[in-house]
PDB file of C-alpha atoms and ligand atoms in Angstrom:
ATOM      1  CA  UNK A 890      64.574 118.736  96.397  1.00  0.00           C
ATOM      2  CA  UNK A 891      64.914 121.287  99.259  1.00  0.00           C
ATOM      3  CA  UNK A 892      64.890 124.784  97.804  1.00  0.00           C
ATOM      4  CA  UNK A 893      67.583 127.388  99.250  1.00  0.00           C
ATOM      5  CA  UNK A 894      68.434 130.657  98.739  1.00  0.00           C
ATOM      6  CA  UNK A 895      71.708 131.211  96.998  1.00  0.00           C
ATOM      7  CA  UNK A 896      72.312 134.953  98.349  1.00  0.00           C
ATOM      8  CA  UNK A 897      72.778 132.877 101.888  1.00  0.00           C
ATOM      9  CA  UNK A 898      74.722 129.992 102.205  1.00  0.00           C
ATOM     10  CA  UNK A 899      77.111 129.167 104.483  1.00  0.00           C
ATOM     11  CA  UNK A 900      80.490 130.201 103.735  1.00  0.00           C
ATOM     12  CA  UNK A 901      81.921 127.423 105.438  1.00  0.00           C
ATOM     13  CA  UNK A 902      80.421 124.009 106.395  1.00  0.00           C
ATOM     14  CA  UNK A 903      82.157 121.569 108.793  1.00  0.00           C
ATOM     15  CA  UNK A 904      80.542 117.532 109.172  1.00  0.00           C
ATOM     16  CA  UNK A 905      81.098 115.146 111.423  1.00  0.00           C
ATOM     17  CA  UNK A 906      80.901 112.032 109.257  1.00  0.00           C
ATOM     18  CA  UNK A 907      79.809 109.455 111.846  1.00  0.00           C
ATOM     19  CA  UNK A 908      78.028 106.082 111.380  1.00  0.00           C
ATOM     20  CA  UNK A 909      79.772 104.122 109.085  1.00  0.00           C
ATOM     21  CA  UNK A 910      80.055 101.566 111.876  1.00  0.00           C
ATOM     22  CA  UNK A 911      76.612 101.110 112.381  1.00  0.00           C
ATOM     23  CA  UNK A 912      75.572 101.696 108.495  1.00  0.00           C
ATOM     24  CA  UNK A 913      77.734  98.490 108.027  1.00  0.00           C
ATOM     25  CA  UNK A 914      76.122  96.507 111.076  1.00  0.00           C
ATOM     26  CA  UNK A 915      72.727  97.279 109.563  1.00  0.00           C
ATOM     27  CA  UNK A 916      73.632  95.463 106.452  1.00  0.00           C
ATOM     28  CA  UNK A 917      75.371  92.883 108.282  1.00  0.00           C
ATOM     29  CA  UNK A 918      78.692  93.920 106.621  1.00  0.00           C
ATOM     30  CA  UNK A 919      81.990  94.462 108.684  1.00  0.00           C
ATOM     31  CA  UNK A 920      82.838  98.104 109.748  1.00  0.00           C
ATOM     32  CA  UNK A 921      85.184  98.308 107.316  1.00  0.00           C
ATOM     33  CA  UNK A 922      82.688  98.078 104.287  1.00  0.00           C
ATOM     34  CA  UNK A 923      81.072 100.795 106.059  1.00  0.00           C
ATOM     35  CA  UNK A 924      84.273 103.449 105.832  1.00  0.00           C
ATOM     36  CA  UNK A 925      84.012 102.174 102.090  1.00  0.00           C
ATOM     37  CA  UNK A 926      80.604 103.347 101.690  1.00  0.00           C
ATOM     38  CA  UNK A 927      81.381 106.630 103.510  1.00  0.00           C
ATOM     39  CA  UNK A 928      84.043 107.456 101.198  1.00  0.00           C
ATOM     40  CA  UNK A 929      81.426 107.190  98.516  1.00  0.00           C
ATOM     41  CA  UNK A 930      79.342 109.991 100.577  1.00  0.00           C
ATOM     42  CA  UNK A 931      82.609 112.241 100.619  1.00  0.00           C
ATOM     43  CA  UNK A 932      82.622 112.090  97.202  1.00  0.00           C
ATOM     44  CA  UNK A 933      78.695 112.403  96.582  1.00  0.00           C
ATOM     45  CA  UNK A 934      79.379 115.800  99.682  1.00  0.00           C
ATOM     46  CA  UNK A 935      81.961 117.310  98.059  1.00  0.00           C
ATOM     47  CA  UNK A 936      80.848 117.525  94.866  1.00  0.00           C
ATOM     48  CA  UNK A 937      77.428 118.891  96.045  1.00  0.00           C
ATOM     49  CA  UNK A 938      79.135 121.503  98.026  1.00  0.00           C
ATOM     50  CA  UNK A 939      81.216 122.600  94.646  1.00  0.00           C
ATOM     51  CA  UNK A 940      77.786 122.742  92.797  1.00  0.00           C
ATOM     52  CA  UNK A 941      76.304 125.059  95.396  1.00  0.00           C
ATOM     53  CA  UNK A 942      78.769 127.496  95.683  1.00  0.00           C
ATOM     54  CA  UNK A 943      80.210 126.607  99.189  1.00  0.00           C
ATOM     55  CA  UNK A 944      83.703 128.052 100.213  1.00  0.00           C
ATOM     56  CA  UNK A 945      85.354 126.291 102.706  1.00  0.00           C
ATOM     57  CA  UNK A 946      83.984 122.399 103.278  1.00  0.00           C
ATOM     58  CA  UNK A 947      86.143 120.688 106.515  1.00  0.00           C
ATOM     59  CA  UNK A 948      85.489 117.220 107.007  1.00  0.00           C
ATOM     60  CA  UNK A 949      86.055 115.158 110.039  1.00  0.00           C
ATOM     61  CA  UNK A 950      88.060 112.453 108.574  1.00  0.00           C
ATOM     62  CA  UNK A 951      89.879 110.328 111.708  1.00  0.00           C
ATOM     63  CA  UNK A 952      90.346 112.080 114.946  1.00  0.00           C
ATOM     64  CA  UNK A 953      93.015 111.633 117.331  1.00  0.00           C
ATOM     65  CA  UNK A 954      90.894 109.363 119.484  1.00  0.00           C
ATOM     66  CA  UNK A 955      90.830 107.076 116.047  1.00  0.00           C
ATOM     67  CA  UNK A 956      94.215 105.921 116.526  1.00  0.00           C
ATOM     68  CA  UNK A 957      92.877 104.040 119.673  1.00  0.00           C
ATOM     69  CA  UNK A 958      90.605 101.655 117.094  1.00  0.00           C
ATOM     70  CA  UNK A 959      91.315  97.645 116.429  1.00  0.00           C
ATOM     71  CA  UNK A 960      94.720  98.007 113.920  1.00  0.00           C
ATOM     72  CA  UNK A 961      92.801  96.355 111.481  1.00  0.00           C
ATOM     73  CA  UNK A 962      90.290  99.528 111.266  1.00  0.00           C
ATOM     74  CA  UNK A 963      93.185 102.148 111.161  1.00  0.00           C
ATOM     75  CA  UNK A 964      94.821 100.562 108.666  1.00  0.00           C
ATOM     76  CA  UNK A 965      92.182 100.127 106.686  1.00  0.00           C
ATOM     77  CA  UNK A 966      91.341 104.146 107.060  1.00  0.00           C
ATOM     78  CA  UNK A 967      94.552 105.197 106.270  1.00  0.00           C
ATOM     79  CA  UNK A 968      94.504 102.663 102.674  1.00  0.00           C
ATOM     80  CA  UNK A 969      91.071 104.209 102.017  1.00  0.00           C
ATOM     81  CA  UNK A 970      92.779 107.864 102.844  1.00  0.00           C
ATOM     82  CA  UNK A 971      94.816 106.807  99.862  1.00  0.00           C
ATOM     83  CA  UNK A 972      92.898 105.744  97.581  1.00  0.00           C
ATOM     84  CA  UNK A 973      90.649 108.864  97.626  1.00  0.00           C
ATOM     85  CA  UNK A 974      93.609 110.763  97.249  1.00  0.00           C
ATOM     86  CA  UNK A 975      94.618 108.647  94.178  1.00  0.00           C
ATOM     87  CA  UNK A 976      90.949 108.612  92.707  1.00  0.00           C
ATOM     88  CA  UNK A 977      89.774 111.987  93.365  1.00  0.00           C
ATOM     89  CA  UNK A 978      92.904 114.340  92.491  1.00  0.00           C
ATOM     90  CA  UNK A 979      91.745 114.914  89.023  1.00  0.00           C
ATOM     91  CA  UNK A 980      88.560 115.788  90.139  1.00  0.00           C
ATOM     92  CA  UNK A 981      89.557 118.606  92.325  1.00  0.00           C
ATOM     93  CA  UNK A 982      91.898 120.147  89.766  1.00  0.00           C
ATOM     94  CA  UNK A 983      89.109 119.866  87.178  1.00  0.00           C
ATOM     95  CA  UNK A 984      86.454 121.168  89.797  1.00  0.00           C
ATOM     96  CA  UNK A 985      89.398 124.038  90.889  1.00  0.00           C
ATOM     97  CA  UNK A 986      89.308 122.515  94.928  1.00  0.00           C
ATOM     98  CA  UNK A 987      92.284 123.045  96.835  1.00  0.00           C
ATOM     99  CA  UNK A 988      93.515 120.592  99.197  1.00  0.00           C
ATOM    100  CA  UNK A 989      93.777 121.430 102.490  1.00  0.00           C
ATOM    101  CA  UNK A 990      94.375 119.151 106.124  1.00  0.00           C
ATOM    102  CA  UNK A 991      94.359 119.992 109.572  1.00  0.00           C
ATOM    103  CA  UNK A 992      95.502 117.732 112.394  1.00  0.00           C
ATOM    104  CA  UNK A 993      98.619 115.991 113.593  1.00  0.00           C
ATOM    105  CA  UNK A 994      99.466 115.093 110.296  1.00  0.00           C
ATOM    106  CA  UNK A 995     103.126 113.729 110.890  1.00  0.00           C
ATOM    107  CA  UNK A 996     101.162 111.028 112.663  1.00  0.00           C
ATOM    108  CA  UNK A 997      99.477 109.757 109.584  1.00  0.00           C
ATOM    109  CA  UNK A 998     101.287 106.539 107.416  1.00  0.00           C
ATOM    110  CA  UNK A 999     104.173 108.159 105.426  1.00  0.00           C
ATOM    111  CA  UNK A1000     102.654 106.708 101.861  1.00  0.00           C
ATOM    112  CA  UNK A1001      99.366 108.361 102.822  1.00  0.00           C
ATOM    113  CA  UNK A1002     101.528 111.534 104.414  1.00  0.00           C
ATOM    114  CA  UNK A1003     103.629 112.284 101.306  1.00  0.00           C
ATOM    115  CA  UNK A1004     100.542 111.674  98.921  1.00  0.00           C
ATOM    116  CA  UNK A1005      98.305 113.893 101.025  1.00  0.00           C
ATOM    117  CA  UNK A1006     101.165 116.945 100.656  1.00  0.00           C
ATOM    118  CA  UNK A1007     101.505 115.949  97.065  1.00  0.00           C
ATOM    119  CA  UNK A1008      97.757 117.029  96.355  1.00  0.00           C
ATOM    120  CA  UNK A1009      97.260 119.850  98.744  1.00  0.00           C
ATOM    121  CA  UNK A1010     100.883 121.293  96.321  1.00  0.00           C
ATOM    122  CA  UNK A1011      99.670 120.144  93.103  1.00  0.00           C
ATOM    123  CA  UNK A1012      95.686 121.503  93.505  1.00  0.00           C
ATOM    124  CA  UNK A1013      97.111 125.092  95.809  1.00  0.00           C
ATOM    125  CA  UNK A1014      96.199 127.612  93.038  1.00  0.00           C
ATOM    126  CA  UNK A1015      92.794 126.284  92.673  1.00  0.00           C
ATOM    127  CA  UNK A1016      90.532 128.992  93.976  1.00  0.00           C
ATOM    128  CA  UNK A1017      86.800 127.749  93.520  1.00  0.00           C
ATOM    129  CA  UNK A1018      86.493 125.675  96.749  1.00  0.00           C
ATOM    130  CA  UNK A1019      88.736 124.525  99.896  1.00  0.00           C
ATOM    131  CA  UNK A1020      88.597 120.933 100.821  1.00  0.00           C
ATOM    132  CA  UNK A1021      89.779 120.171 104.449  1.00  0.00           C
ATOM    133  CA  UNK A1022      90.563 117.136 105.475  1.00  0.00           C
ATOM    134  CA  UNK A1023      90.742 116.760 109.381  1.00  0.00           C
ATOM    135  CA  UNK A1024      93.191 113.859 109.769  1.00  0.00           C
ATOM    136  CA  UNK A1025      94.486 112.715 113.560  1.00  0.00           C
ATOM    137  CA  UNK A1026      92.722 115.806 114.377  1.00  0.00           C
ATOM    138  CA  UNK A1027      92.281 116.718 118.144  1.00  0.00           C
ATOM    139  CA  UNK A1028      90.485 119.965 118.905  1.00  0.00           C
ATOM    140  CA  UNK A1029      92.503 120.349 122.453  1.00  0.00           C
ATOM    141  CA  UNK A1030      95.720 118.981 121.279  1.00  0.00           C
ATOM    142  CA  UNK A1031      95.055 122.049 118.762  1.00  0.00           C
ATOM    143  CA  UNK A1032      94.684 124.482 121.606  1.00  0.00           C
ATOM    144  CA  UNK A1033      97.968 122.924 123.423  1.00  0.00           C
ATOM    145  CA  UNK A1034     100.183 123.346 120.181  1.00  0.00           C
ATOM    146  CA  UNK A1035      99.270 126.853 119.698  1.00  0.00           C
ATOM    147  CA  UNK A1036      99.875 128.156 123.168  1.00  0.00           C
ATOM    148  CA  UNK A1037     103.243 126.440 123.328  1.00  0.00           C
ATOM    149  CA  UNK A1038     104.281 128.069 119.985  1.00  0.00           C
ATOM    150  CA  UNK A1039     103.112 131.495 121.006  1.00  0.00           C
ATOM    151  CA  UNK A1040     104.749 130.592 124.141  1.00  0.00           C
ATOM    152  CA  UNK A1041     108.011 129.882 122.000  1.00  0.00           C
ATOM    153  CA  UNK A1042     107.679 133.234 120.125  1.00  0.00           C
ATOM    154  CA  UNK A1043     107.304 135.303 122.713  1.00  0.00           C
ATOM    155  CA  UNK A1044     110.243 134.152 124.294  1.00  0.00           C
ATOM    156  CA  UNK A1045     112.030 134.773 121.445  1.00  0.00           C
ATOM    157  CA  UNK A1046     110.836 138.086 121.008  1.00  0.00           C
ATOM    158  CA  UNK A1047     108.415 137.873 118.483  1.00  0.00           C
ATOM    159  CA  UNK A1048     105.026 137.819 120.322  1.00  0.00           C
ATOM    160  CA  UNK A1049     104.488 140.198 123.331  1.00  0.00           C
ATOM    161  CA  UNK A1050     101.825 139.295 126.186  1.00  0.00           C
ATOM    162  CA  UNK A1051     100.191 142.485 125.738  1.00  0.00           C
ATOM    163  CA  UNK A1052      99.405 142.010 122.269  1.00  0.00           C
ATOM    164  CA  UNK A1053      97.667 138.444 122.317  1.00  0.00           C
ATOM    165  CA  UNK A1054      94.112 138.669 121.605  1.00  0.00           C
ATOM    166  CA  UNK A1055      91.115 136.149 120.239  1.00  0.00           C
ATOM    167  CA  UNK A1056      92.695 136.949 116.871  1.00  0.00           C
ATOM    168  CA  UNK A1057      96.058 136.099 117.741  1.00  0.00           C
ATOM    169  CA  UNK A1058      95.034 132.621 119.268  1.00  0.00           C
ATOM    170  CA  UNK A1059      93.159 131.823 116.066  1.00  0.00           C
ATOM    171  CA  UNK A1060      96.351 132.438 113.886  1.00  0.00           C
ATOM    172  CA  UNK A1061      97.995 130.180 115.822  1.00  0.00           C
ATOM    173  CA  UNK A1062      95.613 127.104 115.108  1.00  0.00           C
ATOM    174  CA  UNK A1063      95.687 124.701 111.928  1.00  0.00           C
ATOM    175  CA  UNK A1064      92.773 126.748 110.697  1.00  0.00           C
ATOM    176  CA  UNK A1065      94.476 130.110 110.773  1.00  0.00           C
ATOM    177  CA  UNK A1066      93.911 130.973 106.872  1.00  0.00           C
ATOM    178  CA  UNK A1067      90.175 129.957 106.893  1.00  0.00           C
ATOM    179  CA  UNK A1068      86.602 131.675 108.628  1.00  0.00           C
ATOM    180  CA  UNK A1069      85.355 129.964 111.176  1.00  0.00           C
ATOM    181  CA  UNK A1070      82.170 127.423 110.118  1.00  0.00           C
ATOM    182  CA  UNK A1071      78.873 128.814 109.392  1.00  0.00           C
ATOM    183  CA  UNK A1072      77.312 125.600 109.661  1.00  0.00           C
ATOM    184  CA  UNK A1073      78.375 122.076 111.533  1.00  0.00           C
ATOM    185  CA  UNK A1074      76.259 119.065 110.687  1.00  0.00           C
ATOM    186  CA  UNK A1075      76.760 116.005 112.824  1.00  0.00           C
ATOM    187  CA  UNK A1076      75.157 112.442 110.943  1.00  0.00           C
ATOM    188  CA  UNK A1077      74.038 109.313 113.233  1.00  0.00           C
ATOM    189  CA  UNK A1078      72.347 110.665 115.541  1.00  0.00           C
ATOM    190  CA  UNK A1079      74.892 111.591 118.401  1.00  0.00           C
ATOM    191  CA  UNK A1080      74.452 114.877 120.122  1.00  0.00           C
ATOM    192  CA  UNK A1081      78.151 115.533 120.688  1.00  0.00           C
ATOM    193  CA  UNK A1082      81.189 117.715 119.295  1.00  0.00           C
ATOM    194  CA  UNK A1083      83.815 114.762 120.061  1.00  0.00           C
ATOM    195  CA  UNK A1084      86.800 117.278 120.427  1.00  0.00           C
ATOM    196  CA  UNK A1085      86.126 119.062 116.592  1.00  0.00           C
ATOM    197  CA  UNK A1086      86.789 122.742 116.475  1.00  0.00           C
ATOM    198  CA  UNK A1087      85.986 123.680 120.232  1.00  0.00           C
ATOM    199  CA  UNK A1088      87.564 126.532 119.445  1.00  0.00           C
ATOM    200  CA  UNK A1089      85.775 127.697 115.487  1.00  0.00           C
ATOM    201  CA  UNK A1090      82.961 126.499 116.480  1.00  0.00           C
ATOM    202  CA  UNK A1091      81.929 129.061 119.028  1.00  0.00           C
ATOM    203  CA  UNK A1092      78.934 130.878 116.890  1.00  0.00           C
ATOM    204  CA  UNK A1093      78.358 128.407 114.517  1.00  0.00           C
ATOM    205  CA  UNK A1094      74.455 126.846 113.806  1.00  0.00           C
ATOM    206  CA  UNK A1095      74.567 122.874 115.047  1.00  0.00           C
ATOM    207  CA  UNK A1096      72.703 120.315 112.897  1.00  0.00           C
ATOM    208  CA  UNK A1097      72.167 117.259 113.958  1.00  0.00           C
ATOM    209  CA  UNK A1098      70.668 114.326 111.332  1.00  0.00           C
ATOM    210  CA  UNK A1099      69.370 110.906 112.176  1.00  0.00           C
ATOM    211  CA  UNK A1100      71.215 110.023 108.684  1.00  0.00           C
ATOM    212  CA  UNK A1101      73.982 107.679 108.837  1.00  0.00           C
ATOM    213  CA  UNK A1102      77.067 109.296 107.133  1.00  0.00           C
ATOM    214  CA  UNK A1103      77.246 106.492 104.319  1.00  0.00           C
ATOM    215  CA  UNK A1104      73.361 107.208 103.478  1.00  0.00           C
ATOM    216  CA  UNK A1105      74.113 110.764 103.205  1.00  0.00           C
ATOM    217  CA  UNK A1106      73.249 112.238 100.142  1.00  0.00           C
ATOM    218  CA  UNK A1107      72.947 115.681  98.522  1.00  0.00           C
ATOM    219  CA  UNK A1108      68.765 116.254  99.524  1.00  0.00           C
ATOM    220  CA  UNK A1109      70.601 115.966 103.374  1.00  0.00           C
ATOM    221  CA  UNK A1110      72.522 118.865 102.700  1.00  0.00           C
ATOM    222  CA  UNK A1111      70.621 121.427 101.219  1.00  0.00           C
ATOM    223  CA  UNK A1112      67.669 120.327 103.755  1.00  0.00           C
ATOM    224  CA  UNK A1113      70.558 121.448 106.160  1.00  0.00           C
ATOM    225  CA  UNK A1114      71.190 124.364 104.149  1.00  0.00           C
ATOM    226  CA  UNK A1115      68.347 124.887 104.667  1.00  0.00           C
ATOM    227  CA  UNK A1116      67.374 124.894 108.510  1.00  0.00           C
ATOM    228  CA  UNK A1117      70.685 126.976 108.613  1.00  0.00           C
ATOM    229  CA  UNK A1118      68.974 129.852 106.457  1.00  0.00           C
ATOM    230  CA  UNK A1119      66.269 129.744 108.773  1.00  0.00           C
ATOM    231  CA  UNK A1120      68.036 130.934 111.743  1.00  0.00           C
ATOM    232  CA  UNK A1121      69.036 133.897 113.120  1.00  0.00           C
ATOM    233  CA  UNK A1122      72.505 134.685 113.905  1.00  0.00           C
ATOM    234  CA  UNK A1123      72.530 137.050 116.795  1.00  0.00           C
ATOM    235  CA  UNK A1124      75.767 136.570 118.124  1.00  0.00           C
ATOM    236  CA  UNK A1125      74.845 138.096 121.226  1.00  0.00           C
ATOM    237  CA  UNK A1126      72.675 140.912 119.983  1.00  0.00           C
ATOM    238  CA  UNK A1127      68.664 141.130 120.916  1.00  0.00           C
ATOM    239  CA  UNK A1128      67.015 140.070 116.938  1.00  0.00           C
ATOM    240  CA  UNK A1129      65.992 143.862 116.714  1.00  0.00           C
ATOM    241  CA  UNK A1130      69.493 144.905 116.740  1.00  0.00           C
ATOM    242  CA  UNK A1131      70.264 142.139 114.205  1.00  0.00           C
ATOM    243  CA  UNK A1132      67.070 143.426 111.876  1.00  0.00           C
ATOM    244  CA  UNK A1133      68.245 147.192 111.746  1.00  0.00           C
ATOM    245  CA  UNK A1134      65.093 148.213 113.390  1.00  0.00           C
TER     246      UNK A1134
HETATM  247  C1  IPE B1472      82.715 107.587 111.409  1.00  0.00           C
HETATM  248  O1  IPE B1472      81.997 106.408 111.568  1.00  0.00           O
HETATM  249  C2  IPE B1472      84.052 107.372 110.760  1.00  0.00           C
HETATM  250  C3  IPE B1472      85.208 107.536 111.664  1.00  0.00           C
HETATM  251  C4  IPE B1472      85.144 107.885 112.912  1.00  0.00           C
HETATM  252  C5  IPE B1472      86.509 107.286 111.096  1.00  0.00           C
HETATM  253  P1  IPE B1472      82.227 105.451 112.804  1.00  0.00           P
HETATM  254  O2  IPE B1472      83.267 104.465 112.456  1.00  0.00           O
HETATM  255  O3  IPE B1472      82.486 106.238 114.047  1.00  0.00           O
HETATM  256  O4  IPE B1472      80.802 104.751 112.893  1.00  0.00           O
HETATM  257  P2  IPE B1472      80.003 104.336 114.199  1.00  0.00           P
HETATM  258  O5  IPE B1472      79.909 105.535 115.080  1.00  0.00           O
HETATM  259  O6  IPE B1472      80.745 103.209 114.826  1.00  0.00           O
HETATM  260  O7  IPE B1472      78.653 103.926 113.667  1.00  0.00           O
HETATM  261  C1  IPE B1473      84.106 111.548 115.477  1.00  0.00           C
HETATM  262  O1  IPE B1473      83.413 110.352 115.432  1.00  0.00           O
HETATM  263  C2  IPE B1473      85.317 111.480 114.602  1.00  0.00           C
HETATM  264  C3  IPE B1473      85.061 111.382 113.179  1.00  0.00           C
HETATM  265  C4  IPE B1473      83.894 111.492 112.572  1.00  0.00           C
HETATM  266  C5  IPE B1473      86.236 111.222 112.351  1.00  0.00           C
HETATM  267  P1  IPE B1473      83.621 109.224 116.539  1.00  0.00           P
HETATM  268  O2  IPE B1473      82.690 108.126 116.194  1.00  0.00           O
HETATM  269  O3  IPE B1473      85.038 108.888 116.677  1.00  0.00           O
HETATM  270  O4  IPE B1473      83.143 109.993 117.860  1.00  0.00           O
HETATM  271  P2  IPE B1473      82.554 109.433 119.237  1.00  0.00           P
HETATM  272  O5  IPE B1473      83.500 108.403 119.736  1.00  0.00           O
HETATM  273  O6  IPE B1473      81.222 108.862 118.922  1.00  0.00           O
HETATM  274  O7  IPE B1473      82.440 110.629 120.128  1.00  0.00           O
HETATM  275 MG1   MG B1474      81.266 107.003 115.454  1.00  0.00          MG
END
């Protein structure tokens, strides 16, 4: 297995889990077998991610676009939302993960909805990892909520024009308590950010993986680890400036 160096991971790692679609054509299986087999990888992900010391891990769950699938599909998403819920809750209190979700989640089913709050109470104190689920999660519908609620405050007084900065903006999104990802790794094979974090994602390293999301496995990761700890973050800086020399 890929070796990396634990004095530099990435705080926070976001993943487009795409794939499962095609995963399931390839084995001549119906799509939905495929979101089955992808849960499988969330599990497989997440509990790599606790292993290696990761912070913050935000997955890309069902987007807003989503709800425009066959009924069949986001039915069967939301019933697979569940179950993970149901299966996995002891494992993040033993593994101390908190719950965490980001997205129009008064959208979701109300069985999924109330279990989903349930968990993210019940596992709130656990401090060795964040899980974030992003459910019915639009990146510009994000944008659009927060500028009508700073709108809202500062007509009621409690935001002035003056004041609003970058950081302002960002404690107005879903993802206001958490540092923007390190690391973003896209499966499939699709070159795209499909309206995830256009806002977080401004300095964070892209990885892109030929790797289906249900074939994903823990060697993917840390080989993604480890291109990540081969870059250099300049964030607009020359690499001199970055080195101290
Ligand atoms: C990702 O896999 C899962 C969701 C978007 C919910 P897809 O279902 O998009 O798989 P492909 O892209 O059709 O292969
Ligand atoms: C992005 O995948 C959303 C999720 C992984 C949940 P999609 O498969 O929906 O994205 P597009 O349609 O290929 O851009
Ligand atoms: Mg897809």
């Amino acid at each position: 297995m890929t070796n990396i160096d634990p004095n530099n991971l990435p705080r926070h790692i976001a993943i487009i889990m795409d794939g499962n679609g095609r995963w399931a054509k390839q084995h001549a299986m119906g799509r939905i077998r495929g979101h089955k087999r992808g849960a499988q990888a969330v599990r497989t992900t997440v509990t790599a991610c606790r292993e290696i010391g990761i912070a913050y891990l935000t997955l890309f769950a069902f987007s807003s676009e989503n709800w425009g699938r066959p009924g069949e599909e986001v039915n069967a998403l939301m019933d697979l939302l569940a179950d993970y819920l149901d299966k996995e809750t002891p494992t993040l209190q033993k593994r101390g993960i908190r719950l965490a979700a980001i997205g129009d989640i008064d959208k979701l089913y109300l069985p999924v909805r109330k279990k989903l709050l349930e968990v993210m109470k019940l596992t709130e104190r656990n401090d060795k990892m964040v899980l974030n689920l992003a459910l019915s999660y639009g990146s510009r519908d994000e944008i659009v909520a927060a500028v009508r609620k700073m709108v809202a405050d500062q007509r009621d007084g409690k935001l002035k024009i003056d004041d609003i900065d970058k950081e302002t903006l960002a404690r107005y999104l879903f993802t206001a308590s958490m540092p923007d990802p390190d690391l973003l790794i896209r499966t499939s094979g699709e070159y795209r950010i499909s309206n995830f974090l256009l806002w977080q994602l401004a300095y964070t390293e892209l990885y892109f993986t030929d790797v289906l999301w249900p074939d994903f496995k823990k060697s993917d990761l840390l080989a993604a680890i480890a291109v990540y700890q081969q870059r250099e973050r300049r964030f607009g800086l020359t690499s001199e400036q970055i080195q101290g020399k």
